[in-house]
């Protein structure tokens, strides 16, 4: 293969696929290169929460716009996405925690968001019959949920219908540049030339960009999820209490815990200085492990040829879920929602989240090299953002003028002295 395109997208997760959809809609010739299968990594492994609630203030305008897109997305894509808009609720245990949420609510209200603080009794009306041990909750009624296994696949079909081409099992080994500008990519299926390359490579973005001498700090955090057998319908509000859960239309629940695992790699050490603050804040919730991953991904940190081998050897990152945590999560679900006493775990999975030090994505068109566009680093909450990211990145490429301000998401914040503190509440 030796061919050309207007834009090459590296990675067919929701960010790359939504970008391809909007670019194709705008008339661009797009090729998406995916080392494994469409949405094989984070974009099919997430909880499916589509929330504005709890976001860093910089993300609130994006998520409010995303919410509008989500409401019409099934119609637009002519696909069942299992979209349900029954809100998002997070409980809190103490008045002090409640005060933190009230401060966030006021910030969100300035953007016009409909979040409200609920008493313990009001939370009962949202999730009836619950046994939550909470002081109160925050609730955003306009939030929703959708099925990750369906959304990116539907966006890809719609993008293909408008002429975008998806090459699966086609890892990008290298982004080529000439005279300070992107000129194309070297893939396992050959060379593709284009003046614009979008890096939407999820957990792999940091490693891919390092081959260009660019430093995107990323930490892989493993989240484990279980799906239960169907139970009686309790509530379709996506809820975060002792357990995070969402009940789907068929009565099954996705359940997970706040705690997560970090499998150490050489990259963990490289990125450690950028993450010390977040680790200190979240040390109770993150467990460190040294296992085979550290050795499997070692050589690729030093050589492009070894990285190419690792991309092919890891077509789809499929980490082992933390079964101990998930068994405990089911017991907690039974305790907190007594109506679920009969549900059992039906299947489990895990995914590596691409965490940034400030938990904000990077959405930027670089000038060095010119033509390199970044849409990555979604830090565990990029599923809900997917559609608006696709639209904004396509605007950035097609007109140079995104319709929302992306300054907070600029790549240079990692090197211009900006204090990288997470402001998202969850
Ligand atoms: C357990 C878990 C729970 C989550 N829960 C939520 C939630 O409830 N709500 C929410 O909004 N978000 C959630 N998220 C986060 C959300 O899933 C991600 O932020 C989002 O899917 C990121 O999309 P992406 O396209 O950037 O990355 P990905 O979906 O990871 O896609 C990146 C793709 O790039 C490909 N790739 C990488 N390198 C190359 C290369 N060199 N060549 C070709 N292809 C390459 C990969 O194979 C992959 O398919 C969760 C994530 C996890 C893991």
Short mmCIF file of C-alpha atoms and ligand atoms in Angstrom, two decimals:
data_model
loop_
_atom_site.label_atom_id
_atom_site.label_comp_id
_atom_site.label_asym_id
_atom_site.label_seq_id
_atom_site.Cartn_x
_atom_site.Cartn_y
_atom_site.Cartn_z
CA UNK A 1 0.00 0.00 0.00
CA UNK A 2 1.30 3.44 -0.88
CA UNK A 3 -1.56 5.89 -0.87
CA UNK A 4 -2.72 9.36 0.19
CA UNK A 5 -5.50 10.91 2.26
CA UNK A 6 -6.46 14.33 3.63
CA UNK A 7 -6.31 13.09 7.21
CA UNK A 8 -4.97 9.92 8.85
CA UNK A 9 -6.32 9.00 12.26
CA UNK A 10 -4.28 6.76 14.53
CA UNK A 11 -6.70 4.75 16.70
CA UNK A 12 -10.34 3.73 16.26
CA UNK A 13 -11.59 4.32 19.77
CA UNK A 14 -14.47 6.74 20.24
CA UNK A 15 -12.20 9.80 19.88
CA UNK A 16 -10.68 8.73 16.54
CA UNK A 17 -13.92 7.29 15.19
CA UNK A 18 -16.07 10.31 16.08
CA UNK A 19 -13.41 12.54 14.51
CA UNK A 20 -13.52 10.41 11.35
CA UNK A 21 -17.32 10.70 11.29
CA UNK A 22 -17.37 14.50 11.50
CA UNK A 23 -14.44 14.90 9.09
CA UNK A 24 -16.11 12.64 6.52
CA UNK A 25 -19.35 14.59 6.99
CA UNK A 26 -17.33 17.74 6.25
CA UNK A 27 -16.03 16.23 2.99
CA UNK A 28 -12.51 15.20 3.99
CA UNK A 29 -10.87 12.00 2.76
CA UNK A 30 -10.09 10.11 5.96
CA UNK A 31 -8.21 6.91 6.70
CA UNK A 32 -8.37 5.46 10.22
CA UNK A 33 -5.56 3.06 11.17
CA UNK A 34 -6.35 0.78 14.09
CA UNK A 35 -3.81 -1.73 15.39
CA UNK A 36 -6.55 -4.10 16.57
CA UNK A 37 -10.30 -3.85 16.17
CA UNK A 38 -12.65 -0.87 16.31
CA UNK A 39 -13.20 0.13 19.96
CA UNK A 40 -11.25 -2.90 21.20
CA UNK A 41 -9.67 -0.97 24.09
CA UNK A 42 -11.18 1.64 26.44
CA UNK A 43 -14.10 2.63 24.23
CA UNK A 44 -15.90 -0.72 24.60
CA UNK A 45 -14.73 -1.41 28.16
CA UNK A 46 -16.06 1.60 30.04
CA UNK A 47 -19.02 1.88 32.38
CA UNK A 48 -21.17 3.79 29.89
CA UNK A 49 -21.80 6.85 32.08
CA UNK A 50 -22.44 9.97 29.99
CA UNK A 51 -22.16 12.71 32.55
CA UNK A 52 -21.67 16.42 32.83
CA UNK A 53 -21.66 16.04 36.61
CA UNK A 54 -18.40 16.23 38.53
CA UNK A 55 -16.41 17.55 35.58
CA UNK A 56 -13.51 19.95 35.76
CA UNK A 57 -15.04 23.40 35.01
CA UNK A 58 -13.00 23.49 31.78
CA UNK A 59 -14.89 20.41 30.55
CA UNK A 60 -18.41 21.54 31.52
CA UNK A 61 -19.15 23.55 28.32
CA UNK A 62 -17.90 20.62 26.21
CA UNK A 63 -20.01 18.12 28.09
CA UNK A 64 -23.12 20.32 27.94
CA UNK A 65 -22.69 20.47 24.16
CA UNK A 66 -21.98 16.72 24.08
CA UNK A 67 -25.20 16.12 26.00
CA UNK A 68 -27.15 17.86 23.20
CA UNK A 69 -25.47 15.63 20.61
CA UNK A 70 -26.14 12.46 22.63
CA UNK A 71 -29.87 13.28 22.78
CA UNK A 72 -30.11 13.09 18.99
CA UNK A 73 -27.35 10.56 18.29
CA UNK A 74 -29.52 7.44 17.87
CA UNK A 75 -31.58 9.31 15.27
CA UNK A 76 -28.53 10.80 13.58
CA UNK A 77 -26.72 7.45 13.32
CA UNK A 78 -29.92 5.45 12.80
CA UNK A 79 -28.73 3.02 15.48
CA UNK A 80 -29.78 1.71 18.88
CA UNK A 81 -27.18 2.98 21.35
CA UNK A 82 -29.19 2.04 24.49
CA UNK A 83 -29.30 5.76 25.30
CA UNK A 84 -31.21 6.43 28.54
CA UNK A 85 -31.47 9.85 30.11
CA UNK A 86 -32.28 9.28 33.77
CA UNK A 87 -29.54 11.40 35.29
CA UNK A 88 -26.34 10.79 37.20
CA UNK A 89 -26.18 10.71 41.00
CA UNK A 90 -23.16 10.69 43.33
CA UNK A 91 -23.75 10.21 47.05
CA UNK A 92 -21.67 11.83 49.77
CA UNK A 93 -21.12 10.69 53.32
CA UNK A 94 -20.58 13.89 55.31
CA UNK A 95 -21.74 17.49 55.40
CA UNK A 96 -18.17 18.55 54.61
CA UNK A 97 -18.15 16.45 51.41
CA UNK A 98 -21.58 17.90 50.63
CA UNK A 99 -20.12 21.42 50.91
CA UNK A 100 -17.51 20.49 48.28
CA UNK A 101 -20.27 19.32 45.96
CA UNK A 102 -22.29 22.47 46.66
CA UNK A 103 -19.29 24.56 45.55
CA UNK A 104 -19.06 22.49 42.36
CA UNK A 105 -22.83 22.83 41.83
CA UNK A 106 -22.56 26.62 42.01
CA UNK A 107 -19.75 26.61 39.43
CA UNK A 108 -21.82 24.35 37.18
CA UNK A 109 -24.91 26.56 37.66
CA UNK A 110 -22.92 29.49 36.24
CA UNK A 111 -22.74 27.47 33.01
CA UNK A 112 -26.50 26.78 33.25
CA UNK A 113 -26.21 23.13 34.30
CA UNK A 114 -29.17 21.59 36.16
CA UNK A 115 -27.28 19.84 39.02
CA UNK A 116 -29.06 19.77 42.41
CA UNK A 117 -28.09 18.71 45.92
CA UNK A 118 -30.43 16.06 47.33
CA UNK A 119 -31.16 15.11 50.93
CA UNK A 120 -30.94 11.45 51.95
CA UNK A 121 -34.74 11.20 51.55
CA UNK A 122 -34.67 12.80 48.09
CA UNK A 123 -31.97 10.34 46.97
CA UNK A 124 -34.45 7.61 47.90
CA UNK A 125 -36.86 8.90 45.25
CA UNK A 126 -34.14 8.64 42.56
CA UNK A 127 -33.07 5.09 43.47
CA UNK A 128 -36.06 3.66 45.36
CA UNK A 129 -35.55 1.15 48.17
CA UNK A 130 -31.82 1.80 48.47
CA UNK A 131 -29.81 1.22 51.63
CA UNK A 132 -27.08 3.77 50.84
CA UNK A 133 -25.17 4.91 53.93
CA UNK A 134 -25.12 8.52 52.70
CA UNK A 135 -25.65 12.00 54.07
CA UNK A 136 -26.95 13.31 50.74
CA UNK A 137 -26.25 13.27 47.01
CA UNK A 138 -25.74 15.41 43.96
CA UNK A 139 -27.98 14.70 40.99
CA UNK A 140 -27.86 15.96 37.41
CA UNK A 141 -31.11 14.99 35.77
CA UNK A 142 -30.06 15.66 32.17
CA UNK A 143 -27.15 13.18 32.32
CA UNK A 144 -27.50 9.75 30.80
CA UNK A 145 -25.96 6.43 29.86
CA UNK A 146 -25.32 4.49 26.65
CA UNK A 147 -23.87 1.11 25.69
CA UNK A 148 -20.15 1.34 24.84
CA UNK A 149 -20.30 -1.86 22.78
CA UNK A 150 -22.68 -0.13 20.38
CA UNK A 151 -21.66 3.53 20.19
CA UNK A 152 -18.24 3.52 18.49
CA UNK A 153 -19.34 0.73 16.14
CA UNK A 154 -22.31 2.88 15.05
CA UNK A 155 -20.10 5.96 14.57
CA UNK A 156 -17.71 3.86 12.45
CA UNK A 157 -20.56 2.57 10.26
CA UNK A 158 -21.82 6.13 9.78
CA UNK A 159 -18.30 7.38 8.97
CA UNK A 160 -17.80 4.56 6.45
CA UNK A 161 -21.16 5.45 4.90
CA UNK A 162 -19.71 8.92 4.25
CA UNK A 163 -16.52 7.57 2.70
CA UNK A 164 -14.11 7.20 5.63
CA UNK A 165 -11.91 4.11 5.44
CA UNK A 166 -11.09 2.00 8.50
CA UNK A 167 -8.00 -0.23 8.32
CA UNK A 168 -8.03 -2.69 11.23
CA UNK A 169 -5.01 -4.78 12.26
CA UNK A 170 -3.05 -1.86 10.83
CA UNK A 171 -0.76 -0.42 13.49
CA UNK A 172 0.90 2.92 12.85
CA UNK A 173 4.57 2.34 13.59
CA UNK A 174 5.76 5.86 12.97
CA UNK A 175 4.55 9.35 12.04
CA UNK A 176 6.77 10.75 9.30
CA UNK A 177 7.72 14.41 9.07
CA UNK A 178 9.48 16.57 6.51
CA UNK A 179 10.56 20.20 6.92
CA UNK A 180 8.82 20.50 10.31
CA UNK A 181 5.47 19.19 9.07
CA UNK A 182 3.73 15.83 9.14
CA UNK A 183 3.96 14.00 5.83
CA UNK A 184 2.28 10.66 6.59
CA UNK A 185 2.55 7.44 8.54
CA UNK A 186 4.39 4.15 8.27
CA UNK A 187 1.95 1.36 9.05
CA UNK A 188 2.23 -2.40 9.08
CA UNK A 189 0.32 -2.37 5.77
CA UNK A 190 2.56 0.22 4.13
CA UNK A 191 2.96 3.99 3.90
CA UNK A 192 0.06 6.46 3.80
CA UNK A 193 0.77 10.10 3.00
CA UNK A 194 -1.29 12.98 4.41
CA UNK A 195 -0.68 16.55 5.63
CA UNK A 196 -2.66 15.90 8.84
CA UNK A 197 -2.30 13.02 11.32
CA UNK A 198 -4.55 12.76 14.38
CA UNK A 199 -3.13 10.92 17.37
CA UNK A 200 -6.15 9.29 19.04
CA UNK A 201 -4.20 6.29 20.28
CA UNK A 202 -5.61 6.20 23.82
CA UNK A 203 -3.26 4.50 26.26
CA UNK A 204 -0.56 4.28 23.55
CA UNK A 205 -0.47 7.99 22.71
CA UNK A 206 2.35 8.85 25.12
CA UNK A 207 4.59 6.13 23.71
CA UNK A 208 3.76 7.01 20.09
CA UNK A 209 4.45 10.72 20.64
CA UNK A 210 7.76 10.00 22.33
CA UNK A 211 9.02 8.63 19.00
CA UNK A 212 8.58 12.23 17.72
CA UNK A 213 10.40 13.65 20.73
CA UNK A 214 7.13 14.90 22.31
CA UNK A 215 6.39 14.32 25.99
CA UNK A 216 2.76 13.57 26.84
CA UNK A 217 2.64 12.39 30.46
CA UNK A 218 0.34 9.39 30.78
CA UNK A 219 -0.23 6.76 33.42
CA UNK A 220 -2.09 3.52 32.76
CA UNK A 221 -4.70 2.82 35.42
CA UNK A 222 -6.55 -0.49 35.27
CA UNK A 223 -10.30 -0.36 35.91
CA UNK A 224 -12.26 -3.61 36.42
CA UNK A 225 -15.95 -3.95 35.58
CA UNK A 226 -18.59 -6.68 36.00
CA UNK A 227 -21.92 -7.16 34.29
CA UNK A 228 -24.61 -8.95 36.27
CA UNK A 229 -27.50 -11.16 35.30
CA UNK A 230 -30.81 -9.25 34.94
CA UNK A 231 -32.65 -8.07 38.06
CA UNK A 232 -35.88 -6.18 38.68
CA UNK A 233 -35.73 -2.64 37.26
CA UNK A 234 -34.70 -0.36 40.14
CA UNK A 235 -33.52 2.85 38.44
CA UNK A 236 -31.81 3.89 35.22
CA UNK A 237 -29.95 6.69 36.99
CA UNK A 238 -26.21 6.05 36.68
CA UNK A 239 -25.15 6.10 40.31
CA UNK A 240 -21.90 6.37 42.19
CA UNK A 241 -22.16 5.37 45.85
CA UNK A 242 -20.27 2.56 47.68
CA UNK A 243 -20.54 0.91 44.24
CA UNK A 244 -20.74 2.59 40.84
CA UNK A 245 -23.61 1.07 38.88
CA UNK A 246 -25.87 1.62 35.94
CA UNK A 247 -28.86 -0.56 35.17
CA UNK A 248 -29.41 -1.22 31.49
CA UNK A 249 -32.77 -1.57 29.72
CA UNK A 250 -32.59 -5.38 29.99
CA UNK A 251 -32.23 -5.20 33.79
CA UNK A 252 -28.53 -6.15 33.89
CA UNK A 253 -26.15 -3.93 35.87
CA UNK A 254 -22.63 -2.72 35.08
CA UNK A 255 -20.90 -2.52 38.46
CA UNK A 256 -17.47 -1.29 39.51
CA UNK A 257 -15.56 0.30 42.38
CA UNK A 258 -13.74 3.60 42.76
CA UNK A 259 -10.50 1.72 43.49
CA UNK A 260 -8.21 0.86 40.57
CA UNK A 261 -4.91 -0.92 39.92
CA UNK A 262 -1.69 0.37 38.43
CA UNK A 263 0.54 -2.23 36.76
CA UNK A 264 4.02 -0.73 36.91
CA UNK A 265 6.04 -0.26 33.73
CA UNK A 266 9.17 1.65 32.82
CA UNK A 267 6.84 4.43 31.59
CA UNK A 268 5.42 4.66 35.14
CA UNK A 269 8.86 5.65 36.37
CA UNK A 270 9.39 8.13 33.52
CA UNK A 271 6.06 9.80 34.24
CA UNK A 272 6.15 9.54 38.02
CA UNK A 273 7.20 13.16 38.71
CA UNK A 274 4.12 14.49 36.88
CA UNK A 275 1.80 12.22 38.86
CA UNK A 276 3.11 12.46 42.42
CA UNK A 277 0.35 14.94 43.38
CA UNK A 278 -2.51 12.76 42.09
CA UNK A 279 -1.02 9.60 43.59
CA UNK A 280 -0.75 11.28 46.96
CA UNK A 281 -4.41 12.38 46.73
CA UNK A 282 -5.70 9.00 45.60
CA UNK A 283 -3.27 6.62 47.30
CA UNK A 284 -6.08 4.77 49.13
CA UNK A 285 -7.80 3.99 45.83
CA UNK A 286 -4.82 2.93 43.69
CA UNK A 287 -2.98 -0.36 44.22
CA UNK A 288 0.46 -0.79 42.63
CA UNK A 289 1.47 -4.13 41.07
CA UNK A 290 4.65 -5.37 39.45
CA UNK A 291 3.84 -8.08 36.90
CA UNK A 292 4.68 -9.26 33.37
CA UNK A 293 3.54 -6.00 31.76
CA UNK A 294 6.66 -4.19 33.02
CA UNK A 295 8.84 -6.61 31.03
CA UNK A 296 6.50 -7.01 28.04
CA UNK A 297 6.58 -3.26 27.36
CA UNK A 298 10.18 -2.54 28.31
CA UNK A 299 12.09 -2.66 25.03
CA UNK A 300 9.55 -0.47 23.20
CA UNK A 301 10.36 2.37 25.57
CA UNK A 302 13.85 2.49 24.07
CA UNK A 303 13.55 1.62 20.38
CA UNK A 304 11.06 2.28 17.57
CA UNK A 305 11.55 -1.23 16.16
CA UNK A 306 10.69 -2.80 19.53
CA UNK A 307 7.67 -0.51 19.92
CA UNK A 308 6.43 -1.66 16.50
CA UNK A 309 6.63 -5.27 17.70
CA UNK A 310 4.77 -4.40 20.90
CA UNK A 311 1.96 -2.68 18.98
CA UNK A 312 1.40 -5.84 16.95
CA UNK A 313 1.82 -8.18 19.92
CA UNK A 314 -0.75 -6.11 21.87
CA UNK A 315 -3.44 -5.71 19.24
CA UNK A 316 -6.04 -5.31 21.96
CA UNK A 317 -5.06 -4.56 25.55
CA UNK A 318 -7.14 -7.04 27.55
CA UNK A 319 -5.91 -6.98 31.14
CA UNK A 320 -7.11 -9.47 33.75
CA UNK A 321 -9.89 -7.98 35.87
CA UNK A 322 -9.43 -7.72 39.63
CA UNK A 323 -11.84 -10.51 40.62
CA UNK A 324 -11.37 -9.96 44.33
CA UNK A 325 -12.55 -6.36 43.99
CA UNK A 326 -15.45 -7.35 41.72
CA UNK A 327 -16.68 -10.09 44.10
CA UNK A 328 -16.68 -7.51 46.87
CA UNK A 329 -18.49 -5.07 44.55
CA UNK A 330 -21.30 -7.58 44.00
CA UNK A 331 -21.68 -8.11 47.75
CA UNK A 332 -21.84 -4.34 48.20
CA UNK A 333 -24.47 -4.06 45.44
CA UNK A 334 -26.61 -6.66 47.26
CA UNK A 335 -26.26 -4.70 50.50
CA UNK A 336 -26.89 -1.23 49.03
CA UNK A 337 -29.72 -2.30 46.70
CA UNK A 338 -31.54 -5.15 48.47
CA UNK A 339 -33.76 -5.69 45.38
CA UNK A 340 -30.66 -7.08 43.58
CA UNK A 341 -30.17 -9.97 46.02
CA UNK A 342 -30.67 -12.54 43.24
CA UNK A 343 -28.35 -11.03 40.61
CA UNK A 344 -25.00 -12.72 39.98
CA UNK A 345 -21.91 -11.78 37.98
CA UNK A 346 -22.36 -12.81 34.36
CA UNK A 347 -19.09 -11.50 32.87
CA UNK A 348 -16.11 -9.39 33.85
CA UNK A 349 -13.52 -7.32 32.00
CA UNK A 350 -10.90 -4.66 32.56
CA UNK A 351 -9.36 -1.79 30.63
CA UNK A 352 -6.32 0.44 30.90
CA UNK A 353 -7.31 4.08 31.36
CA UNK A 354 -4.98 6.78 29.94
CA UNK A 355 -4.66 9.14 32.89
CA UNK A 356 -3.22 12.68 32.58
CA UNK A 357 -1.74 14.49 35.60
CA UNK A 358 -4.59 17.07 35.60
CA UNK A 359 -7.17 14.54 34.37
CA UNK A 360 -7.88 16.69 31.32
CA UNK A 361 -7.62 15.52 27.72
CA UNK A 362 -5.25 17.06 25.21
CA UNK A 363 -7.13 18.51 22.22
CA UNK A 364 -4.73 20.52 20.12
CA UNK A 365 -3.27 21.10 16.67
CA UNK A 366 0.49 21.41 17.02
CA UNK A 367 2.67 23.79 15.05
CA UNK A 368 5.77 21.64 15.52
CA UNK A 369 5.37 19.38 13.70
CA UNK A 370 2.67 21.17 11.75
CA UNK A 371 -0.26 18.92 10.91
CA UNK A 372 -0.06 16.78 14.05
CA UNK A 373 -3.36 16.90 15.94
CA UNK A 374 -3.86 15.41 19.42
CA UNK A 375 -7.17 14.00 20.68
CA UNK A 376 -6.18 11.89 23.63
CA UNK A 377 -5.64 11.57 27.39
CA UNK A 378 -9.29 11.34 28.44
CA UNK A 379 -8.41 10.19 31.96
CA UNK A 380 -11.30 7.79 32.53
CA UNK A 381 -14.14 9.99 31.26
CA UNK A 382 -13.76 10.24 27.49
CA UNK A 383 -16.70 8.07 26.46
CA UNK A 384 -19.25 10.79 27.24
CA UNK A 385 -17.04 13.37 25.55
CA UNK A 386 -16.50 11.29 22.40
CA UNK A 387 -19.05 12.92 20.07
CA UNK A 388 -18.14 16.51 20.95
CA UNK A 389 -14.43 15.71 20.69
CA UNK A 390 -15.02 14.38 17.19
CA UNK A 391 -16.88 17.52 16.21
CA UNK A 392 -14.34 19.93 17.73
CA UNK A 393 -11.30 18.16 16.30
CA UNK A 394 -12.91 18.10 12.86
CA UNK A 395 -13.57 21.86 13.17
CA UNK A 396 -9.96 22.40 14.23
CA UNK A 397 -8.75 20.54 11.13
CA UNK A 398 -11.27 21.82 8.59
CA UNK A 399 -11.53 25.48 9.63
CA UNK A 400 -8.83 26.08 12.25
CA UNK A 401 -11.65 27.47 14.46
CA UNK A 402 -13.20 25.06 16.98
CA UNK A 403 -16.63 26.25 18.14
CA UNK A 404 -15.62 25.93 21.83
CA UNK A 405 -12.49 27.22 23.54
CA UNK A 406 -9.87 24.47 23.77
CA UNK A 407 -7.19 26.48 25.55
CA UNK A 408 -7.35 24.40 28.76
CA UNK A 409 -6.59 21.30 26.68
CA UNK A 410 -3.48 22.62 24.92
CA UNK A 411 -0.43 20.36 24.72
CA UNK A 412 1.91 23.15 25.87
CA UNK A 413 0.41 23.08 29.38
CA UNK A 414 2.75 20.16 30.13
CA UNK A 415 5.78 22.37 29.55
CA UNK A 416 4.73 26.01 30.09
CA UNK A 417 4.71 25.93 33.90
CA UNK A 418 0.93 25.41 34.25
CA UNK A 419 0.11 23.82 37.61
CA UNK A 420 -1.32 20.42 36.69
CA UNK A 421 -3.91 19.88 39.42
CA UNK A 422 -7.00 17.73 38.86
CA UNK A 423 -10.22 19.72 39.41
CA UNK A 424 -12.71 17.06 38.41
CA UNK A 425 -14.59 15.86 41.46
CA UNK A 426 -14.80 12.19 40.44
C1 LIG B 1 -13.03 0.60 33.16
C2 LIG B 1 -13.29 1.92 32.49
C3 LIG B 1 -14.43 2.65 32.85
C4 LIG B 1 -14.69 3.88 32.22
N1 LIG B 1 -15.89 4.50 32.45
C5 LIG B 1 -16.22 5.62 31.75
C6 LIG B 1 -17.53 6.19 31.84
O1 LIG B 1 -18.40 5.68 32.52
N2 LIG B 1 -17.78 7.33 31.16
C7 LIG B 1 -16.84 7.93 30.36
O2 LIG B 1 -17.13 9.00 29.81
N3 LIG B 1 -15.61 7.36 30.20
C8 LIG B 1 -15.30 6.22 30.85
N4 LIG B 1 -14.08 5.63 30.67
C9 LIG B 1 -13.09 6.28 29.81
C10 LIG B 1 -13.38 6.08 28.35
O3 LIG B 1 -13.61 4.72 28.05
C11 LIG B 1 -12.16 6.58 27.57
O4 LIG B 1 -11.80 7.88 28.00
C12 LIG B 1 -12.43 6.66 26.07
O5 LIG B 1 -12.98 5.45 25.61
C13 LIG B 1 -11.11 6.96 25.36
O6 LIG B 1 -11.32 6.84 23.99
P1 LIG B 1 -10.07 6.90 23.02
O7 LIG B 1 -10.62 6.81 21.65
O8 LIG B 1 -9.23 8.07 23.38
O9 LIG B 1 -9.18 5.63 23.40
P2 LIG B 1 -9.37 4.07 23.13
O10 LIG B 1 -10.79 3.65 23.15
O11 LIG B 1 -8.45 3.38 24.08
O12 LIG B 1 -8.87 3.90 21.64
C14 LIG B 1 -7.53 4.06 21.25
C15 LIG B 1 -7.30 3.12 20.08
O13 LIG B 1 -6.05 3.40 19.50
C16 LIG B 1 -5.50 2.20 19.02
N5 LIG B 1 -4.06 2.40 18.82
C17 LIG B 1 -3.14 2.72 19.76
N6 LIG B 1 -1.92 2.86 19.21
C18 LIG B 1 -2.08 2.65 17.88
C19 LIG B 1 -1.19 2.67 16.79
N7 LIG B 1 0.10 2.94 16.95
N8 LIG B 1 -1.69 2.38 15.56
C20 LIG B 1 -3.01 2.11 15.37
N9 LIG B 1 -3.89 2.07 16.39
C21 LIG B 1 -3.43 2.35 17.64
C22 LIG B 1 -5.85 1.20 20.12
O14 LIG B 1 -5.79 -0.13 19.67
C23 LIG B 1 -7.25 1.65 20.50
O15 LIG B 1 -8.25 0.93 19.82
C24 LIG B 1 -13.77 4.40 31.28
C25 LIG B 1 -12.63 3.67 30.94
C26 LIG B 1 -12.40 2.43 31.51
C27 LIG B 1 -11.22 1.62 31.09
#
